[in-house]
Short mmCIF file of C-alpha atoms in Angstrom, two decimals:
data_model
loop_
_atom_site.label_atom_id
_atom_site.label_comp_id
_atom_site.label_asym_id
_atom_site.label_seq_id
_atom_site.Cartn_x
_atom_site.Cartn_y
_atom_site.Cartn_z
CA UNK A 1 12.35 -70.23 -132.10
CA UNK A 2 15.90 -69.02 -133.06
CA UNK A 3 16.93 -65.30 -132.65
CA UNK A 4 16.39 -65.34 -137.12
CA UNK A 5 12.78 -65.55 -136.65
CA UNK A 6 12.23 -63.44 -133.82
CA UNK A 7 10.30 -60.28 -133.35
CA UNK A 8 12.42 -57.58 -133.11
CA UNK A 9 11.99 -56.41 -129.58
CA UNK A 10 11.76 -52.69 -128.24
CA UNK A 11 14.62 -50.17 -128.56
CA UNK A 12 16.96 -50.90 -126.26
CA UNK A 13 18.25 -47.09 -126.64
CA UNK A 14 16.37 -44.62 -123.79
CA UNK A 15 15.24 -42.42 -126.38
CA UNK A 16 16.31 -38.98 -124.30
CA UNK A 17 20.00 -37.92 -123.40
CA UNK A 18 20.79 -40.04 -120.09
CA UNK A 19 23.56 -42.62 -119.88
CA UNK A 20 23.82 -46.40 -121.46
CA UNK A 21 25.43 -49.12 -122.82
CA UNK A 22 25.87 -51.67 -125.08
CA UNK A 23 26.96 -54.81 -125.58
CA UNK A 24 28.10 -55.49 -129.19
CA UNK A 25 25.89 -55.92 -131.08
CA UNK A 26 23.14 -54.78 -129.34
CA UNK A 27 21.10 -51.41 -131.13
CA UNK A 28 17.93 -51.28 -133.39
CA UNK A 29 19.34 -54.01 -135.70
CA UNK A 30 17.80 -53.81 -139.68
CA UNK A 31 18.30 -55.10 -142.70
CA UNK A 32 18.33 -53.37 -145.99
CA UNK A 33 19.85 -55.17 -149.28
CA UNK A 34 22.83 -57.09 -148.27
CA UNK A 35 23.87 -54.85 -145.35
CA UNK A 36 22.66 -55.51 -141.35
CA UNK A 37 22.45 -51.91 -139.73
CA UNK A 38 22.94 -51.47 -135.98
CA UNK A 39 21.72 -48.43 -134.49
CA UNK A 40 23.32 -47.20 -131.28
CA UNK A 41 22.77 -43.75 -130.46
CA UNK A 42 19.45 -41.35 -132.32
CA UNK A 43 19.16 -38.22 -132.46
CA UNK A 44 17.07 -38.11 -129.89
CA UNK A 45 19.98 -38.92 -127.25
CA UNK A 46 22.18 -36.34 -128.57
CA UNK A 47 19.33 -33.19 -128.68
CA UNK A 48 19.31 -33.71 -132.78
CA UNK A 49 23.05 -33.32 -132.76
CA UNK A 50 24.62 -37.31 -134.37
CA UNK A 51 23.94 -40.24 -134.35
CA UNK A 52 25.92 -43.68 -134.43
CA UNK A 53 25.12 -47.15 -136.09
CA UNK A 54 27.33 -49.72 -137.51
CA UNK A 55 27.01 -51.51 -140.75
CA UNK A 56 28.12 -55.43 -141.91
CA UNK A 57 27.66 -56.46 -145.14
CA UNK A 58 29.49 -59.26 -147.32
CA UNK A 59 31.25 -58.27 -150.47
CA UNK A 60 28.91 -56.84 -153.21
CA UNK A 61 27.45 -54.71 -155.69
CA UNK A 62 27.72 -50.68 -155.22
CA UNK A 63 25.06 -49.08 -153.41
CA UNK A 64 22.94 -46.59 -155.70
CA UNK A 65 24.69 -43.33 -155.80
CA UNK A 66 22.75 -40.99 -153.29
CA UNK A 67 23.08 -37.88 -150.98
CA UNK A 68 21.91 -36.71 -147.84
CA UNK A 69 20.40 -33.33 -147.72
CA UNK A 70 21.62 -31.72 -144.73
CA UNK A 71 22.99 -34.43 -143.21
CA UNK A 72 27.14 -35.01 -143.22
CA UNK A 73 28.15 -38.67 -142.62
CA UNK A 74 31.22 -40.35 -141.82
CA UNK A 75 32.98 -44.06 -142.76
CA UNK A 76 35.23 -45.75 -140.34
CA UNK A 77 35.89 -48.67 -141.20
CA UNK A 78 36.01 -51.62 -138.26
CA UNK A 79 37.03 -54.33 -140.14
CA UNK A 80 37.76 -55.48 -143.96
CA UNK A 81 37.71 -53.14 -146.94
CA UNK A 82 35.55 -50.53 -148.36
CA UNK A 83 35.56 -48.41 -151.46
CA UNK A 84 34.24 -45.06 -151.09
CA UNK A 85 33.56 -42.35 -154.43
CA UNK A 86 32.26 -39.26 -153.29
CA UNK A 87 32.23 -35.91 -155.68
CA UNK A 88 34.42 -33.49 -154.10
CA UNK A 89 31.84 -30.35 -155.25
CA UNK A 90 34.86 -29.45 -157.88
CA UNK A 91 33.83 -31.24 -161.00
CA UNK A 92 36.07 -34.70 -159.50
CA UNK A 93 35.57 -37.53 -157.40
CA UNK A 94 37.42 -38.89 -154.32
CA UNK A 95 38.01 -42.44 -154.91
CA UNK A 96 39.42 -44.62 -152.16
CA UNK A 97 40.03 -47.91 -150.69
CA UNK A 98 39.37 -47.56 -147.26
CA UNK A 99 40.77 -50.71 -144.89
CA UNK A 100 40.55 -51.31 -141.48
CA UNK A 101 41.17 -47.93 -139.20
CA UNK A 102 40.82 -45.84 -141.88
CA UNK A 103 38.27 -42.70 -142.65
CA UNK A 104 35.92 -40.97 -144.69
CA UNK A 105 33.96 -38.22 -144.61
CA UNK A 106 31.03 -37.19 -146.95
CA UNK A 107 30.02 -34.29 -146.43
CA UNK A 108 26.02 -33.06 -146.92
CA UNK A 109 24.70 -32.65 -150.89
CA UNK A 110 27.82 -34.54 -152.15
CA UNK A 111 27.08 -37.32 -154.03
CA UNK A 112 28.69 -40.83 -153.25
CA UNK A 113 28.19 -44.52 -153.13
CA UNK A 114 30.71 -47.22 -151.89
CA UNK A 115 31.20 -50.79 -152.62
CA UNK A 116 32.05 -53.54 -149.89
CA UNK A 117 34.94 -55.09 -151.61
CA UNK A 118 36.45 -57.90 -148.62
CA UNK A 119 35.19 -61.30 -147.90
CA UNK A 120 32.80 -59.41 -145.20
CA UNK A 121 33.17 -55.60 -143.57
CA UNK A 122 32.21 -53.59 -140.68
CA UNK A 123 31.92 -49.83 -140.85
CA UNK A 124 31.11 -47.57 -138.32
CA UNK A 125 29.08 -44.29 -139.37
CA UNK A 126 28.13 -41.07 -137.65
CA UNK A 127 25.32 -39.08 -139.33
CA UNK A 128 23.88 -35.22 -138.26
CA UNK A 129 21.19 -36.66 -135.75
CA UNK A 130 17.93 -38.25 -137.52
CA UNK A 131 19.15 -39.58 -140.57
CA UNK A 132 20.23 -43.03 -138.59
CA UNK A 133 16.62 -44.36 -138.87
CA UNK A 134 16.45 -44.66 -142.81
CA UNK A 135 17.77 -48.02 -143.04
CA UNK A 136 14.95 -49.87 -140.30
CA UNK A 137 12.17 -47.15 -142.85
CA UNK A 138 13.48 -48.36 -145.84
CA UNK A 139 14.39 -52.00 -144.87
CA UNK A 140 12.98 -53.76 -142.18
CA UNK A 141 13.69 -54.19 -138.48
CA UNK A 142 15.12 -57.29 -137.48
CA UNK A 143 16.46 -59.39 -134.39
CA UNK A 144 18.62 -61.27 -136.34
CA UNK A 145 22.68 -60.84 -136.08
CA UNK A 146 23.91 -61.19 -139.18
CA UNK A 147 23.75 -59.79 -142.64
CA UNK A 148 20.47 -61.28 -144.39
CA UNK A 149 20.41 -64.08 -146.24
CA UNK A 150 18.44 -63.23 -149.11
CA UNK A 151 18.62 -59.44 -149.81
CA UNK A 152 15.82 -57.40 -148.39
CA UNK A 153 14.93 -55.22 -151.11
CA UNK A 154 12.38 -52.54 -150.48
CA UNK A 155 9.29 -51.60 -152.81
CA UNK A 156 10.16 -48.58 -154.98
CA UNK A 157 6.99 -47.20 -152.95
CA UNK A 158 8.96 -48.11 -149.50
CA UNK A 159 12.14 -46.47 -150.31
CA UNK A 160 10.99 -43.51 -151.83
CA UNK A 161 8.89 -43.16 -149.01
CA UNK A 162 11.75 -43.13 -146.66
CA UNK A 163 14.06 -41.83 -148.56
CA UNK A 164 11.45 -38.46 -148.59
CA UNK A 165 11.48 -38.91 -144.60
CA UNK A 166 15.04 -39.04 -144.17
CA UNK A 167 16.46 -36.59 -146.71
CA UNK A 168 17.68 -39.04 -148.77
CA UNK A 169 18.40 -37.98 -152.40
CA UNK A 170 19.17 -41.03 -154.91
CA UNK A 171 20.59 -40.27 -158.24
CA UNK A 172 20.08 -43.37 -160.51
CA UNK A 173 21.57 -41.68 -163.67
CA UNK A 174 25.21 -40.88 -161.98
CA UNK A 175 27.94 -43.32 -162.57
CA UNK A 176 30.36 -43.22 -160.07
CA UNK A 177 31.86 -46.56 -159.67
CA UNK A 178 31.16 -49.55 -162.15
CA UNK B 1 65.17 -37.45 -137.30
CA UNK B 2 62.48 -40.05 -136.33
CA UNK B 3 58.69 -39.50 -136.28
CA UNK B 4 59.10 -39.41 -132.41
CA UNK B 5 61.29 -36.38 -132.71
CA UNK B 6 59.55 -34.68 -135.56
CA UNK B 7 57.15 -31.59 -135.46
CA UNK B 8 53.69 -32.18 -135.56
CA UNK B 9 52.75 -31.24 -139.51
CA UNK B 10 49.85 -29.20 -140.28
CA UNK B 11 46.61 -30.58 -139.93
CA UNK B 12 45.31 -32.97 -142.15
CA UNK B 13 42.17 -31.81 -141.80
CA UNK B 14 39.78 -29.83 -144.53
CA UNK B 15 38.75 -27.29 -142.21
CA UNK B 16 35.51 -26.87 -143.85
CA UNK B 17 32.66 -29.06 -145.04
CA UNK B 18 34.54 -31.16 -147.99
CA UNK B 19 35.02 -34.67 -148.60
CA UNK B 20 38.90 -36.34 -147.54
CA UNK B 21 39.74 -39.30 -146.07
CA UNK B 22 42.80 -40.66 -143.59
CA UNK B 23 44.44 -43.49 -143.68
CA UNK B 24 44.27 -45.71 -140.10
CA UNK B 25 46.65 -43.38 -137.57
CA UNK B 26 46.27 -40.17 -139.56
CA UNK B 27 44.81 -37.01 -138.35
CA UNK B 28 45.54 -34.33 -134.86
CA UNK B 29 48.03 -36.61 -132.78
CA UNK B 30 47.96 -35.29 -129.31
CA UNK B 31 49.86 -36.58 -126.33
CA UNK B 32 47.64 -35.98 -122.95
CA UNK B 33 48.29 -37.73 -119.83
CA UNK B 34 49.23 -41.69 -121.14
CA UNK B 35 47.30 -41.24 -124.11
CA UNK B 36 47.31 -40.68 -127.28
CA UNK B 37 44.85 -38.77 -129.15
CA UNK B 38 44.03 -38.44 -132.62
CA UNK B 39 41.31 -36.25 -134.01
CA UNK B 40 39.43 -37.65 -137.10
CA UNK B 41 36.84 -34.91 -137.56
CA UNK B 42 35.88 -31.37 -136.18
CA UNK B 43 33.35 -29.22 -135.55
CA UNK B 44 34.91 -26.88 -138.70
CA UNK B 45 33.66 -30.17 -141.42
CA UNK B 46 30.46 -30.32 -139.71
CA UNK B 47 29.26 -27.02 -139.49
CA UNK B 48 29.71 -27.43 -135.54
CA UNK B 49 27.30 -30.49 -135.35
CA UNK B 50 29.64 -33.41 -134.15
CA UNK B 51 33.38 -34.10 -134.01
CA UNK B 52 35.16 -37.98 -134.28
CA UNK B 53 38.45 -39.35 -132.70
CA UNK B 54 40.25 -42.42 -131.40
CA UNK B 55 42.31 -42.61 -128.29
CA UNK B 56 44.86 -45.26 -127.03
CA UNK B 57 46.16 -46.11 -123.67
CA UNK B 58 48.22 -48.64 -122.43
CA UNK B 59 46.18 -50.22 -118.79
CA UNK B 60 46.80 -47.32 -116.26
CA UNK B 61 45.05 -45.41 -113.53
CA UNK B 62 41.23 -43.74 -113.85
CA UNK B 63 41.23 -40.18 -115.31
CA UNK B 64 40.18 -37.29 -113.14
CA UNK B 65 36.59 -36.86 -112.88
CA UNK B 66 34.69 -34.58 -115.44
CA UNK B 67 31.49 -33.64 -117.04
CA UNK B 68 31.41 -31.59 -120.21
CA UNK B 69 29.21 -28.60 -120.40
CA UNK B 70 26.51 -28.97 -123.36
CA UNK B 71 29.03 -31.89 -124.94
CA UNK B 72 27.84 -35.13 -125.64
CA UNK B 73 30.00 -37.94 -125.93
CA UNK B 74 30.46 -41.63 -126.96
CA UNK B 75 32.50 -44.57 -126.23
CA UNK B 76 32.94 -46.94 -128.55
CA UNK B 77 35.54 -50.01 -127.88
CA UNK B 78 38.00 -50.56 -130.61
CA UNK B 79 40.07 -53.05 -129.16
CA UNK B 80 40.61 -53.93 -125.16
CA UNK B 81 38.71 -53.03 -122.23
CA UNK B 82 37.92 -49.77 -120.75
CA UNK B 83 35.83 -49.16 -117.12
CA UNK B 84 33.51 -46.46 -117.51
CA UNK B 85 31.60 -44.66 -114.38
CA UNK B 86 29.21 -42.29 -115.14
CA UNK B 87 26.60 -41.01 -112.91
CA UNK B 88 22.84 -41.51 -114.05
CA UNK B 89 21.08 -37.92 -112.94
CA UNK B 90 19.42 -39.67 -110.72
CA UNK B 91 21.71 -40.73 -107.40
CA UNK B 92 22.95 -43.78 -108.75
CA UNK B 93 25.67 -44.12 -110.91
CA UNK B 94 26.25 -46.60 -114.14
CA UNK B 95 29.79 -48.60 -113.75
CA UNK B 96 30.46 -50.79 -116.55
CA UNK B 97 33.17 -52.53 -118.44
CA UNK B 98 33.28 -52.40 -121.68
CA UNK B 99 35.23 -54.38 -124.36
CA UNK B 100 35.23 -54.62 -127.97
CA UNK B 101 32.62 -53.39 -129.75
CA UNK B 102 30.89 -52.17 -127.19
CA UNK B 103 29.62 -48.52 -126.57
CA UNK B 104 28.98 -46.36 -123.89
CA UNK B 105 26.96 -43.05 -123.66
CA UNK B 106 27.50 -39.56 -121.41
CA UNK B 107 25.20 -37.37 -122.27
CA UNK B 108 26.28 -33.35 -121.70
CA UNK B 109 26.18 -32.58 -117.34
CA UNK B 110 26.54 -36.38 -116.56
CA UNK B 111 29.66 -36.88 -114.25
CA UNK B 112 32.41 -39.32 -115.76
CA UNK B 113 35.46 -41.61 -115.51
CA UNK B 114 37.21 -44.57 -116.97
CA UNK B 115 40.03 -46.77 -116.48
CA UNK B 116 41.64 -48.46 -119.43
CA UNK B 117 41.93 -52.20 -117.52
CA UNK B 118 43.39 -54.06 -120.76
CA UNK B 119 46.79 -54.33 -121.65
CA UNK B 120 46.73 -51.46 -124.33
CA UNK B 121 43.03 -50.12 -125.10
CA UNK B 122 41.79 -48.18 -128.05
CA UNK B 123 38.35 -45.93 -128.34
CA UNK B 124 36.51 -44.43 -130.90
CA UNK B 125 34.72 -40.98 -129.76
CA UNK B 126 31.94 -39.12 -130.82
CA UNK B 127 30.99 -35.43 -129.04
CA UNK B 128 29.10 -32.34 -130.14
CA UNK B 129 31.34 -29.89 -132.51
CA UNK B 130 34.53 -28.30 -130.96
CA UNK B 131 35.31 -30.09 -128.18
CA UNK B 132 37.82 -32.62 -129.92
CA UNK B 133 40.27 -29.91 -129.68
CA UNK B 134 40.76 -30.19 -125.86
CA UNK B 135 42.80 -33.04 -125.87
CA UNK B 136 45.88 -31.21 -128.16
CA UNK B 137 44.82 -27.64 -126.03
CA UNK B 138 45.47 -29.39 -122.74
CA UNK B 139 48.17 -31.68 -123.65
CA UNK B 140 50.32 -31.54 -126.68
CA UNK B 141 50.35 -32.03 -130.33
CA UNK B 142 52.60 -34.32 -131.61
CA UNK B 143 54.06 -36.53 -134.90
CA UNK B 144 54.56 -39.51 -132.30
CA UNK B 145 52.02 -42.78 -133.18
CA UNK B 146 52.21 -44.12 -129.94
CA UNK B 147 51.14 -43.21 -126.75
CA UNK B 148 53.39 -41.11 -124.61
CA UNK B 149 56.55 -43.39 -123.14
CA UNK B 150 55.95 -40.41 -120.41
CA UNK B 151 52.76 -39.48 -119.11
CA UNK B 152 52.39 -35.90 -120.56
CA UNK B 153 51.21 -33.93 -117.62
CA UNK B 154 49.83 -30.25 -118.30
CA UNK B 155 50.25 -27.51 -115.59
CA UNK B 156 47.42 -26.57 -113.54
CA UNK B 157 47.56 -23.39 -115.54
CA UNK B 158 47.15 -24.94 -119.29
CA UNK B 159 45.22 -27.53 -117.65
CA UNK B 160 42.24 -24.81 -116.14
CA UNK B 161 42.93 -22.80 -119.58
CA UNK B 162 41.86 -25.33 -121.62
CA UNK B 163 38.96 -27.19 -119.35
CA UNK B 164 37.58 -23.14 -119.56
CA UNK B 165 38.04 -22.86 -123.23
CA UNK B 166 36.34 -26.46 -123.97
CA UNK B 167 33.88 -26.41 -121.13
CA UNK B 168 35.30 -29.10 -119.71
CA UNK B 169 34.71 -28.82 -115.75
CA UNK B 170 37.03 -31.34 -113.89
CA UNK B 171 35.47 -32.50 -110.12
CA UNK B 172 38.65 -33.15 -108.25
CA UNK B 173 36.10 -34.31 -105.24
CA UNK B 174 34.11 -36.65 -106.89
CA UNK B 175 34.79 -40.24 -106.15
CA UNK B 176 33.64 -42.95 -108.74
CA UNK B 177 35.86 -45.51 -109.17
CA UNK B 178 39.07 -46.64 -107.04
#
C-alpha cells in the first residue's frame, strides 16, 4: 500500500497551545480541486487567534470568487507564481502577480479569487483562527503528498455545507479575473 | 546615496484592514542584533488578531532566552537551518533543528531560543497582533536589505524599554542550548 491510498492518519497537531514541530510536509494534508492543503497550526493552538497551512497546486483555472466573513487571510507565496484580484472596498480591484517572496493580504468581506499561473506553486496562508479547516470540510482529507490527480470536486451539498461552517461566502456572479 | 545609507521610508504598510501587497523584501526593515527583520503584516490590518514577518541571519550564536507574554509565535523555515529550544511546560524541553519547510511552534509563556546553524538562514513568523513591532522598537529601522555587516546591539535601556512595551520578558539565567 503506497502513501496515495492510505488512510489519512490522526492530526499530528496537539490540538491545545503547547510546543511542536514539523517536518515539511507534515500537517492535516487535503485535497480540494486541483490544490493539496497542508494544515499546520488551528485555531485551537493559538486560543482562536491564526492559523497556518500551505497550499500546492499546478497551474489552472481561477478559483470561484469568494470571501471570508470575519476572517482576514494572507498569500505568501513559497515558490512559483500566483495571481491575486481582490476588491479594494473602493469600487476597484487589486490585481497582482505575486512570485516567489512576495505578499498579499485580503482582508475580511473583500471579495477575491487568484489563479495559479507557474508550472506548479506553493503559497503559504495565515487565516483569523478556524477558518483553516474548510478545505479537509469541503474536500477531503488525504495522506497523499502531492496535488491530486484527478480534481476532487465537492457536491454542491458538501461545499455549501462547509462553506456555511467556515464563513465562507462564494459569489458565482462576480467576474474578477477571466 | 546607496540604500545602505538611506533613511528608512515610511511604512509600506495600510495601517488598517485593506487589501495591498509587497513585493519579496518589501515592508518594516529592522536591523536587531545580526538580523534582519522585515515586517509583512500588523496587528493595525488585522484588527489585532495576528501579525506576519521574515527574518534573516547569517549562522551565528543562540539569541538570549525569552518567552513572550500572551504572544504566540511560529517558525516557519524559508531557506537554511535554524536550532530551536523551547521548553514543553512540563520539565522537559523540545530541541530541534529545523530546515526548509519546516515549522516550529511556541505557544505564549513557553521559554525559547534558536541558533541559525546554516550558512545564511531565513524565517517566516507568525505571532498574535502587535508584537511584530519589537524587533524595529529594540533595534533599528532601516532601508538596508541585508542583514547588519555589524551586529546592531541595543542598550540595556532601549533593550528593557522595548521587552516592557512588547511583553517580551528576556531570562538571562536560563540555559537551553550551548
Amino acid at each position: 500500500m503506497t502513501a496515495e491510498f492510505a488512510t489519512p492518519g490522526p492530526s499530528p497537531l496537539p490540538g491545545t497551545p503547547l510546543p511542536y514541530v514539523l517536518e515539511a510536509g507534515e500537517g492535516e494534508r487535503a485535497h480540494l480541486f486541483d490544490q493539496l492543503f497542508t494544515v499546520l497550526l488551528s485555531g485551537d493552538e493559538t486560543d482562536g487567534q491564526f492559523g497556518v497551512f500551505t497550499m500546492e497546486a499546478p497551474k489552472g483555472r481561477a478559483i470561484p470568487v469568494h470571501s471570508h466573513t470575519g476572517v482576514h487571510e494572507i498569500f505568501y507565496v513559497l515558490d512559483g507564481k500566483v495571481r491575486v484580484v481582490v476588491e479594494d472596498g473602493d469600487g476597484g480591484t487589486l490585481d497582482e502577480v505575486l512570485t516567489t517572496g512576495d505578499f498579499g493580504y485580503v482582508p475580511a468581506g473583500h471579495r477575491h479569487t487568484f489563479r495559479v499561473e507557474s508550472h506548479r506553486a506553493r503559497t503559504l496562508g495565515v487565516n483569523t483562527g478556524g477558518f483553516e479547516r474548510f478545505f479537509g470540510a469541503a474536500g477531503e482529507r488525504t495522506a497523499s503528498r502531492m496535488p491530486p490527480a484527478r480534481p476532487v470536486v465537492p457536491s454542491p451539498e458538501q461545499l455549501g455545507e462547509a462553506a456555511r461552517a467556515y464563513r465562507n461566502e462564494f459569489h458565482l456572479d462576480a467576474h474578477l479575473l477571466d
